[in-house]
Coordinates of C-alpha atoms and ligand atoms in Angstrom, one line a residue:
M1 CA 282.4 198.5 102.5
K2 CA 280.6 200.6 104.6
L3 CA 277.4 199.5 105.6
K4 CA 274.9 202.1 106.2
N5 CA 272.7 201.7 103.0
T6 CA 274.3 198.7 101.4
F7 CA 271.9 194.9 101.2
F8 CA 272.9 193.8 103.9
Y9 CA 270.3 191.5 106.4
T10 CA 270.4 188.9 109.0
L11 CA 267.5 186.7 110.7
R12 CA 267.8 187.0 115.0
E13 CA 265.7 183.1 115.2
N14 CA 266.7 179.8 113.3
V15 CA 265.6 178.5 110.3
K16 CA 263.0 175.9 110.8
D17 CA 263.6 174.4 107.2
E18 CA 267.6 173.6 107.6
D19 CA 268.8 170.6 108.6
S20 CA 272.2 171.7 109.4
N21 CA 274.2 174.5 110.9
S22 CA 275.9 175.8 108.4
G23 CA 272.8 175.8 106.4
N24 CA 271.2 177.9 109.3
F25 CA 273.7 180.3 109.4
L26 CA 274.2 180.5 105.9
V27 CA 270.7 181.9 105.9
R28 CA 270.3 183.3 108.8
S29 CA 273.1 185.5 108.2
G30 CA 272.3 186.9 105.0
M31 CA 274.0 185.0 102.7
I32 CA 271.8 183.0 101.1
K33 CA 268.9 181.8 100.6
K34 CA 266.5 179.7 99.1
T35 CA 264.4 179.7 96.5
S36 CA 263.1 175.9 96.5
A37 CA 264.5 172.5 97.5
G38 CA 267.8 172.6 96.6
V39 CA 268.3 175.9 95.2
Y40 CA 269.9 179.3 96.5
M41 CA 270.2 182.1 95.4
Y42 CA 273.4 183.7 96.6
L43 CA 273.3 187.5 98.3
P44 CA 276.1 189.8 98.5
M45 CA 278.3 188.6 101.5
G46 CA 277.4 184.9 100.8
L47 CA 278.7 185.7 97.4
K48 CA 281.7 187.3 98.6
V49 CA 282.5 184.0 100.4
F50 CA 282.0 181.6 97.3
N51 CA 283.9 183.9 95.5
K52 CA 286.9 184.3 98.0
I53 CA 286.5 180.3 97.7
Q54 CA 286.2 179.9 93.6
E55 CA 289.5 182.7 93.7
I56 CA 291.5 180.1 95.7
V57 CA 290.2 177.1 93.5
R58 CA 291.2 178.5 89.8
E59 CA 294.7 180.2 91.9
E60 CA 295.5 176.7 91.9
M61 CA 294.7 175.3 88.8
N62 CA 296.9 178.3 86.6
D63 CA 299.4 177.1 89.1
A64 CA 299.2 173.5 87.9
G65 CA 298.7 174.7 84.4
A66 CA 295.4 174.2 83.5
Q67 CA 293.7 176.9 81.7
E68 CA 289.9 178.1 81.9
V69 CA 287.4 177.3 79.7
S70 CA 283.2 177.3 80.2
M71 CA 281.5 175.6 79.1
P72 CA 277.2 175.0 78.6
A73 CA 275.2 174.1 80.8
L74 CA 272.5 173.4 78.3
I75 CA 273.6 170.3 76.0
S76 CA 272.1 168.8 73.4
E77 CA 270.9 165.1 74.7
D78 CA 272.2 162.9 72.0
V79 CA 276.6 163.5 73.8
Y80 CA 275.1 161.9 76.7
V81 CA 273.3 159.4 74.7
A82 CA 276.9 158.7 72.5
S83 CA 278.8 158.4 75.0
G84 CA 276.4 155.6 77.1
R85 CA 275.7 157.2 80.1
R86 CA 272.6 158.8 79.2
A87 CA 270.8 155.9 80.9
N88 CA 273.6 155.9 84.2
F89 CA 272.3 159.0 85.0
G90 CA 269.0 157.7 84.6
S91 CA 265.9 160.7 86.5
S92 CA 268.7 162.6 88.0
M93 CA 269.2 164.6 85.0
F94 CA 267.0 167.6 83.9
S95 CA 266.0 167.2 80.2
L96 CA 263.8 169.8 78.3
K97 CA 262.2 169.6 74.8
D98 CA 263.5 172.9 72.3
R99 CA 260.7 174.7 70.1
F100 CA 261.1 172.0 67.0
N101 CA 260.7 169.2 70.1
K102 CA 265.0 168.1 69.9
P103 CA 265.6 166.2 73.6
F104 CA 268.6 168.9 76.1
V105 CA 269.8 168.4 79.2
L106 CA 271.2 171.0 82.0
G107 CA 274.9 169.0 82.1
P108 CA 274.9 167.5 85.8
T109 CA 278.6 167.0 84.8
H110 CA 281.3 167.4 81.5
E111 CA 283.3 164.8 80.5
E112 CA 281.8 164.6 76.9
L113 CA 281.5 168.4 76.0
F114 CA 285.9 168.5 77.5
A115 CA 286.6 165.5 74.5
M116 CA 285.0 167.3 72.1
A117 CA 287.2 170.5 73.1
A118 CA 290.1 168.4 73.2
Q119 CA 289.1 166.5 69.9
M120 CA 289.9 170.2 67.9
K121 CA 293.4 170.4 69.6
I122 CA 294.0 166.4 69.3
R123 CA 295.2 165.1 66.0
S124 CA 299.4 163.6 67.0
Y125 CA 300.9 162.8 70.8
K126 CA 303.2 165.9 70.1
D127 CA 299.2 167.6 71.1
M128 CA 299.7 166.1 74.1
P129 CA 299.6 166.5 77.9
F130 CA 297.3 169.8 78.1
N131 CA 294.8 170.6 81.1
I132 CA 291.1 172.6 80.8
Y133 CA 288.9 173.4 83.8
Q134 CA 286.4 175.8 83.8
F135 CA 283.5 176.9 86.7
Q136 CA 280.4 176.0 85.6
T137 CA 277.4 175.5 87.2
K138 CA 275.2 171.7 87.3
F139 CA 272.8 170.5 87.5
R140 CA 271.7 167.0 88.9
D141 CA 267.7 166.3 89.8
E142 CA 268.8 164.8 93.3
P143 CA 265.5 163.0 95.2
R144 CA 266.8 164.6 98.5
P145 CA 268.4 168.0 98.4
R146 CA 269.3 168.7 102.1
F147 CA 272.2 170.0 104.5
G148 CA 271.8 173.6 102.8
L149 CA 274.4 174.0 100.4
I150 CA 275.4 170.5 100.4
R151 CA 273.5 168.5 98.8
V152 CA 271.8 171.0 95.6
R153 CA 270.3 170.7 92.7
E154 CA 272.1 173.1 90.9
F155 CA 275.6 174.2 91.7
V156 CA 278.8 175.6 90.6
M157 CA 281.5 173.0 90.5
K158 CA 285.2 173.2 89.5
D159 CA 286.0 170.8 87.1
A160 CA 289.3 169.6 85.6
Y161 CA 289.6 168.0 82.8
T162 CA 293.7 166.0 81.7
F163 CA 294.8 164.4 78.5
D164 CA 297.4 162.2 77.8
T165 CA 299.4 159.8 75.5
N166 CA 299.7 156.5 78.6
L167 CA 298.8 155.8 81.7
D168 CA 302.5 157.3 82.4
G169 CA 301.3 160.8 81.2
L170 CA 298.0 160.2 82.7
N171 CA 299.6 159.5 86.2
V172 CA 301.4 162.8 86.6
S173 CA 298.8 164.8 85.3
Y174 CA 296.6 163.4 88.3
Q175 CA 299.5 163.7 90.8
K176 CA 299.3 167.6 90.0
M177 CA 296.2 167.8 90.0
F178 CA 296.0 166.0 93.4
D179 CA 298.5 168.2 94.8
A180 CA 296.8 171.3 93.5
Y181 CA 293.1 169.9 95.5
K182 CA 295.5 169.1 98.7
K183 CA 296.6 172.8 98.6
S184 CA 293.4 174.4 98.0
F185 CA 291.9 173.2 100.7
D186 CA 294.9 173.7 103.4
R187 CA 294.4 177.1 102.2
M188 CA 290.6 176.9 102.5
K189 CA 291.6 176.0 106.7
L190 CA 289.7 172.7 105.9
E191 CA 289.8 169.4 108.4
Y192 CA 290.5 166.4 105.7
K193 CA 291.0 163.0 104.3
I194 CA 291.4 161.6 101.4
V195 CA 289.7 158.1 100.7
R196 CA 289.7 155.6 98.4
A197 CA 285.9 155.3 96.1
D198 CA 283.6 153.9 93.6
T199 CA 284.2 155.0 90.4
G200 CA 280.6 155.4 89.9
V201 CA 278.7 156.4 87.2
M202 CA 281.5 158.3 85.7
G203 CA 284.0 154.7 84.9
G204 CA 287.4 154.5 84.6
L205 CA 290.9 153.2 87.1
L206 CA 291.1 155.0 90.1
S207 CA 288.5 157.7 92.1
E208 CA 289.8 159.4 95.8
E209 CA 287.6 161.3 97.4
F210 CA 288.5 164.5 99.2
Q211 CA 285.9 164.0 103.0
A212 CA 285.9 167.0 105.1
V213 CA 285.2 166.1 108.5
T214 CA 282.2 166.8 110.2
P215 CA 279.9 165.4 112.1
I216 CA 276.6 165.4 109.8
G217 CA 278.8 164.2 106.4
E218 CA 276.6 162.6 104.0
D219 CA 279.0 159.8 103.7
T220 CA 281.1 156.8 105.8
L221 CA 284.3 157.3 105.9
V222 CA 286.4 153.8 107.3
L223 CA 290.4 154.7 108.8
C224 CA 291.9 152.3 110.3
D225 CA 293.0 153.0 114.5
S226 CA 296.6 151.0 113.4
C227 CA 297.6 153.2 109.7
D228 CA 297.0 155.3 107.2
Y229 CA 293.6 153.3 105.4
A230 CA 291.5 155.8 104.7
S231 CA 288.3 154.8 102.3
N232 CA 284.8 155.4 101.9
I233 CA 282.3 152.4 102.3
E234 CA 281.0 151.5 99.1
V235 CA 284.7 150.2 98.7
S236 CA 286.3 149.5 101.7
E237 CA 287.5 145.9 100.9
C238 CA 285.8 143.7 103.6
I239 CA 287.6 140.4 105.2
T240 CA 286.2 137.3 106.0
K241 CA 288.2 134.8 108.4
E242 CA 288.2 131.3 107.6
N243 CA 286.4 129.1 109.9
T244 CA 288.7 125.8 110.1
E245 CA 286.2 124.9 113.8
A246 CA 285.5 121.4 113.3
V247 CA 281.7 121.2 113.6
E248 CA 279.0 118.9 112.6
L249 CA 276.8 119.5 109.6
L250 CA 273.0 119.0 110.8
E251 CA 270.1 118.6 108.5
K252 CA 267.6 121.6 108.4
E253 CA 265.1 121.8 110.5
L254 CA 261.5 123.5 109.8
V255 CA 260.9 126.2 113.1
E256 CA 257.6 128.1 113.4
T257 CA 258.5 132.0 113.8
P258 CA 254.5 134.1 113.8
H259 CA 254.8 137.2 113.5
A260 CA 258.3 137.5 113.4
R261 CA 259.8 139.1 110.2
T262 CA 263.1 141.2 111.3
I263 CA 266.5 140.0 112.5
E264 CA 265.3 141.3 115.7
E265 CA 261.8 140.1 115.3
V266 CA 263.7 136.6 114.8
T267 CA 266.5 137.0 117.0
D268 CA 264.5 137.8 119.9
F269 CA 261.8 134.7 118.6
L270 CA 264.5 131.7 119.2
N271 CA 266.9 132.9 121.2
E272 CA 270.1 132.9 119.4
P273 CA 272.2 135.6 118.5
A274 CA 272.5 137.6 115.3
V275 CA 276.0 136.0 114.1
K276 CA 273.8 132.2 114.0
F277 CA 271.5 134.2 111.2
V278 CA 272.1 134.9 107.6
K279 CA 269.7 137.7 106.2
T280 CA 267.5 136.9 102.1
L281 CA 266.9 140.6 100.8
I282 CA 265.8 140.2 96.8
Y283 CA 267.2 142.7 94.9
S284 CA 265.9 144.2 91.7
I285 CA 268.9 144.2 89.8
D286 CA 268.4 146.0 86.0
G287 CA 264.9 145.1 87.0
K288 CA 266.0 141.5 87.3
P289 CA 265.3 140.0 91.1
Y290 CA 267.6 138.8 92.8
A291 CA 268.7 137.0 96.9
V292 CA 271.3 138.5 98.9
M293 CA 273.1 137.2 101.4
V294 CA 274.5 138.6 104.3
R295 CA 274.9 137.1 108.3
G296 CA 272.3 138.7 109.9
D297 CA 274.5 141.7 111.7
R298 CA 275.4 142.5 108.9
D299 CA 274.1 145.3 105.4
V300 CA 274.6 144.8 102.2
N301 CA 276.7 147.3 100.2
E302 CA 274.9 147.8 96.8
V303 CA 277.9 149.5 95.3
K304 CA 279.6 146.1 95.1
I305 CA 276.7 144.3 94.0
Q306 CA 276.6 147.1 91.9
K307 CA 279.8 146.8 90.7
L308 CA 279.9 142.3 90.7
M309 CA 276.7 143.0 88.9
G310 CA 278.1 145.3 86.6
A311 CA 274.8 146.9 86.5
N312 CA 273.3 150.3 86.4
E313 CA 270.6 149.8 88.9
V314 CA 270.8 147.7 91.8
M315 CA 267.3 148.4 94.7
L316 CA 265.7 146.9 96.5
A317 CA 263.0 144.6 95.2
D318 CA 258.9 145.7 95.8
A319 CA 256.8 143.3 98.3
E320 CA 255.4 142.1 95.0
T321 CA 258.3 141.0 94.2
V322 CA 259.4 139.5 96.7
V323 CA 256.3 137.8 97.0
T324 CA 256.4 136.3 93.6
V325 CA 260.1 135.1 94.5
T326 CA 260.0 133.5 97.6
G327 CA 256.4 132.1 97.6
A328 CA 255.6 133.5 101.4
A329 CA 254.3 137.4 102.7
V330 CA 257.9 140.0 103.4
G331 CA 260.1 138.5 105.8
F332 CA 260.6 134.9 105.5
A333 CA 263.4 134.7 102.2
G334 CA 265.8 132.2 102.4
P335 CA 267.9 130.8 99.4
V336 CA 266.1 127.3 100.0
D337 CA 264.3 126.3 96.8
I338 CA 264.3 130.4 96.1
K339 CA 263.0 131.3 92.5
C340 CA 266.2 133.9 91.5
P341 CA 269.5 133.4 90.9
V342 CA 270.9 133.3 94.3
L343 CA 274.2 136.6 95.6
M344 CA 276.1 135.0 99.0
D345 CA 278.1 137.2 101.2
N346 CA 282.4 135.6 101.6
E347 CA 281.3 135.3 104.8
V348 CA 277.9 132.8 104.3
A349 CA 280.8 131.3 102.5
Q350 CA 282.2 130.1 106.6
M351 CA 279.1 129.8 108.3
T352 CA 277.3 126.3 109.7
N353 CA 274.4 125.0 110.3
F354 CA 273.1 128.6 110.4
I355 CA 269.6 130.2 110.4
I356 CA 267.3 131.7 108.0
G357 CA 264.2 132.2 106.2
A358 CA 262.5 129.4 105.0
N359 CA 259.6 131.3 102.0
Q360 CA 257.0 129.6 103.9
T361 CA 254.9 132.6 105.7
G362 CA 256.1 132.2 109.8
Y363 CA 258.3 130.4 109.3
H364 CA 262.4 129.5 109.2
Y365 CA 264.8 126.9 109.0
K366 CA 267.6 125.8 111.7
N367 CA 270.7 124.1 111.0
V368 CA 270.9 125.4 106.6
N369 CA 274.4 124.5 105.4
L370 CA 275.8 125.2 102.0
K371 CA 274.6 122.1 100.4
D372 CA 271.4 123.1 101.4
F373 CA 271.0 125.3 98.3
T374 CA 272.6 126.3 94.6
V375 CA 274.3 130.0 95.0
F376 CA 274.8 132.1 92.0
K377 CA 277.9 134.1 93.0
T378 CA 279.8 134.6 96.7
A379 CA 281.2 137.5 97.0
D380 CA 282.2 140.2 99.0
I381 CA 278.9 142.4 98.6
R382 CA 278.9 143.3 102.7
N383 CA 279.4 146.9 104.0
I384 CA 282.6 147.1 107.1
Q385 CA 281.4 147.7 110.4
E386 CA 283.6 149.4 113.0
G387 CA 286.1 146.8 115.0
D388 CA 286.3 144.8 112.0
I389 CA 289.7 144.1 110.3
C390 CA 292.0 146.2 108.7
P391 CA 292.1 145.7 104.8
K392 CA 295.4 146.8 105.0
C393 CA 297.3 146.4 107.9
G394 CA 295.0 144.3 110.4
G395 CA 294.4 146.8 113.2
R396 CA 290.9 148.1 113.9
I397 CA 288.5 150.2 111.7
H398 CA 287.1 153.1 113.0
F399 CA 284.0 155.1 111.2
A400 CA 283.6 159.0 110.5
K401 CA 281.6 161.5 108.6
G402 CA 282.6 163.3 105.3
I403 CA 281.3 165.8 103.3
E404 CA 283.0 165.0 99.6
V405 CA 284.6 168.4 98.4
G406 CA 286.4 167.0 95.4
N407 CA 286.9 164.1 94.0
T408 CA 289.9 163.3 91.1
F409 CA 289.1 160.5 88.7
K410 CA 291.3 158.4 86.2
L411 CA 288.7 157.8 83.6
G412 CA 291.6 156.5 81.1
T413 CA 290.3 155.8 77.9
K414 CA 286.3 154.8 78.7
Y415 CA 285.0 158.4 77.6
S416 CA 288.1 158.1 74.3
D417 CA 286.8 154.5 73.3
A418 CA 283.2 155.7 73.7
L419 CA 283.8 159.5 71.5
N420 CA 286.4 158.4 69.8
L421 CA 288.7 160.2 70.9
K422 CA 292.3 159.4 69.3
Y423 CA 296.4 160.0 68.8
L424 CA 298.8 159.2 66.0
D425 CA 301.7 157.6 67.4
Q426 CA 305.2 157.9 66.5
T427 CA 304.7 154.5 64.5
N428 CA 301.6 156.7 62.9
Q429 CA 298.9 154.1 64.8
L430 CA 295.4 155.1 66.1
Q431 CA 295.6 155.2 69.7
P432 CA 293.2 155.8 72.3
V433 CA 293.3 159.4 73.9
W434 CA 294.7 159.1 78.6
M435 CA 291.8 161.6 80.6
G436 CA 291.7 162.7 84.0
S437 CA 288.8 164.4 85.1
Y438 CA 288.8 166.4 88.7
G439 CA 286.5 167.7 90.9
I440 CA 285.6 170.5 93.4
G441 CA 281.8 171.8 94.1
I442 CA 282.9 175.1 95.5
G443 CA 279.5 175.6 97.5
R444 CA 280.1 172.5 98.8
C445 CA 283.2 173.6 100.4
M446 CA 282.0 176.7 101.3
A447 CA 279.0 174.3 103.2
A448 CA 282.5 172.6 104.8
V449 CA 284.3 175.5 106.0
A450 CA 281.1 177.3 107.3
E451 CA 280.6 173.1 109.3
Q452 CA 283.9 173.1 110.6
Y453 CA 283.9 176.8 111.6
C454 CA 280.9 177.4 113.8
D455 CA 279.4 178.0 117.4
E456 CA 276.7 178.7 118.9
N457 CA 276.5 182.7 118.0
G458 CA 277.4 182.0 114.6
L459 CA 279.8 181.4 111.6
K460 CA 283.7 181.4 112.0
W461 CA 285.5 182.0 108.9
P462 CA 288.8 181.2 108.6
V463 CA 291.0 184.7 107.0
S464 CA 291.2 183.3 103.9
V465 CA 287.5 183.1 102.9
A466 CA 285.7 184.8 105.4
P467 CA 283.1 187.1 103.2
Y468 CA 285.7 190.6 105.5
E469 CA 288.7 190.1 107.1
V470 CA 287.9 193.0 109.8
A471 CA 285.7 194.7 111.2
I472 CA 285.3 197.9 112.2
V473 CA 282.3 198.5 114.7
L474 CA 281.6 202.2 114.7
I475 CA 279.4 202.3 118.4
S476 CA 278.1 206.1 117.7
G477 CA 277.9 207.5 114.8
K478 CA 276.6 210.9 115.8
D479 CA 280.3 211.1 118.2
E480 CA 281.8 213.6 115.7
V481 CA 285.3 211.6 117.0
Q482 CA 284.7 207.7 117.4
T483 CA 283.0 208.6 113.7
A484 CA 286.2 210.5 112.4
L485 CA 288.6 207.9 113.5
S486 CA 286.9 204.6 112.3
E487 CA 286.3 205.9 109.4
K488 CA 290.3 206.5 109.3
L489 CA 291.2 203.0 110.0
Y490 CA 288.7 202.0 107.5
A491 CA 290.9 204.8 105.0
D492 CA 294.4 203.5 106.3
M493 CA 293.6 199.2 106.4
K494 CA 292.1 199.6 102.5
K495 CA 295.2 201.1 101.6
A496 CA 297.1 198.7 103.4
G497 CA 295.2 195.6 101.1
I498 CA 293.0 194.5 104.0
D499 CA 289.5 193.5 103.5
V500 CA 287.7 195.5 105.7
L501 CA 283.9 196.8 106.5
L502 CA 282.8 199.0 108.9
D503 CA 279.7 199.0 110.0
D504 CA 278.4 202.7 110.2
R505 CA 275.0 201.4 110.9
D506 CA 272.5 203.5 112.7
E507 CA 271.7 200.2 115.4
R508 CA 271.7 199.7 119.1
P509 CA 275.6 198.5 119.8
G510 CA 274.5 195.1 120.5
V511 CA 272.5 194.7 117.0
K512 CA 276.1 195.2 115.1
F513 CA 277.7 192.8 117.7
K514 CA 275.5 189.9 117.1
D515 CA 275.5 190.3 113.5
M516 CA 279.8 190.5 112.8
D517 CA 279.8 187.8 114.8
L518 CA 276.6 186.3 112.9
I519 CA 278.7 187.2 109.9
G520 CA 281.5 186.4 111.0
V521 CA 284.4 188.2 110.5
P522 CA 287.6 186.3 112.0
Y523 CA 288.6 190.6 113.3
R524 CA 286.5 193.5 114.4
L525 CA 288.2 196.4 116.1
T526 CA 285.3 198.5 118.3
V527 CA 285.4 201.9 117.9
G528 CA 283.9 204.0 121.1
K529 CA 284.6 206.7 123.7
K530 CA 288.2 205.6 124.4
A531 CA 288.4 206.4 120.9
A532 CA 288.8 210.5 122.7
E533 CA 292.5 208.7 123.6
N534 CA 293.3 206.9 120.4
M535 CA 292.4 203.7 121.6
V536 CA 290.2 200.6 120.5
E537 CA 289.0 197.3 121.3
F538 CA 290.5 194.7 119.9
K539 CA 288.8 191.2 119.8
S540 CA 289.4 187.7 117.5
R541 CA 286.4 185.8 116.7
D542 CA 287.7 183.0 118.2
G543 CA 287.7 184.8 121.1
Q544 CA 292.0 183.7 121.4
I545 CA 291.8 187.9 121.2
S546 CA 290.3 190.6 123.4
M547 CA 292.2 193.7 124.1
D548 CA 292.5 197.5 123.9
L549 CA 295.2 198.8 120.8
N550 CA 296.5 202.3 120.1
A551 CA 294.3 202.5 117.3
D552 CA 297.7 203.7 115.3
D553 CA 299.2 200.2 115.5
A554 CA 295.9 198.8 114.5
V555 CA 297.1 198.5 111.1
A556 CA 300.1 197.1 111.1
T557 CA 299.2 194.2 114.2
L558 CA 296.2 193.2 111.9
L559 CA 298.1 193.0 108.9
D560 CA 300.8 190.8 110.1
L561 CA 298.2 188.7 111.5
I562 CA 296.1 188.6 108.1
N563 CA 299.3 187.8 106.1
K564 CA 300.4 185.0 109.4
E565 CA 297.2 182.9 108.5
K566 CA 297.3 183.2 104.9
A567 CA 300.7 182.0 105.2
H568 CA 299.6 179.1 106.5
Ligands
ZN1 ZN1 295.5 149.7 108.7

């Protein structure tokens, strides 16, 4: 493309309302523009990157034997009521009514419709396996859209669904998709980890996430110093050391702790370490109050609680509820005589003579032991912490931050049971279909690559997803020799199949260089004064290459570099 007289702009200043490097640079480079919180338009240069990422994914899906379809975004609400997921999605689903007052939603994921399509094809065991996928706009009413294209309310997702007769079949289909995902992300040059994750509202047997590692990731990845253990903190198992010390159990003692409500305030006030304390938090689990106990230096894991209780919604209770069940002001909750069921972390069960809120404003108990209160359930309900023991090998745990760019689910028969998707087996018995579901967020991949490949001057796209592979910068459009040489290079490169941009705008060279750096084209050829000697300046965006090049060698040199990069 020749840049003169095309839709292209860049912004000189950093963007104030973007809280990530990728968001800032994508907006500044004129690739995307925000229209409302978590909603963006893709402009020509950005759409080109988007399309390249989409094409990588499409090629890998087709190679894995998947067939492309397209489902509607506008879906009758009944569909999600039937599968039992309308309540799970709650207010994160955009809902609307048609002119006859019939409720519709904008689809947040499409398991239900794919199962509906599968119903048309599946009669017997001979009709499986198969794999269908789509690129479709999804809508989710995120409470806090942020990080540019990373947490948005409207986004394009590639979702694939596999259909098998049994678990063995599902395992084979799953592995094919898993391999296709690895190839896709490798081709985008993403640095990523594959972690075990919560199956969440999707339900099912297994969920794995492909997490691009960046400092701004929203997910905490739990990794081991010694082995390949990798997990999302939501599901990382905590190992509790058994307490074998013989300790005399003391009688509980009320102590005055005026104005000390937080763990920090109480530990300071009583001059005891946080490990001697137990935190009691009042939660609302599907609307009912529960007290949740973890050691003073630990955090509650709400996903584990959700699983333990089979609940849809786990959130901290409001102040009014806290006062009702504890009989005290917020900050003094404890399990002794509390008016709600108590959930206790495994670690607390090993503690003795600990300190805890007394359910009386301004007081805590010292020397509390398990005999002093009743527990409804004891389980692993805390977050793992850095330095903890690896559940796989006993090594040490450390954390990293990740952006979830893809996920794979072994759904099992959850949806086929709910939606009555069945087939006749060899003995003519009706059996439920085994499903898998697989998602990749295309815009999120774009943001994750941008996040991993940028510097203070802008984006540094890998060749495979760059808007253009090569930019030719014409220094002076008034100079006939320079113009002729850049036009010739441009034509030759196009002929050779190189995705090339010719910056022939009437701008100062400095402006052009800055813009090419900002939009992150990997290779730049500058046609200036040396054009008279048939020489051009050749630079790579990553700073590795800076040299003069004979124009006659330019096409072969670049083609070689580009092919090498794409092959890796
Ligand atoms: Zn380990």
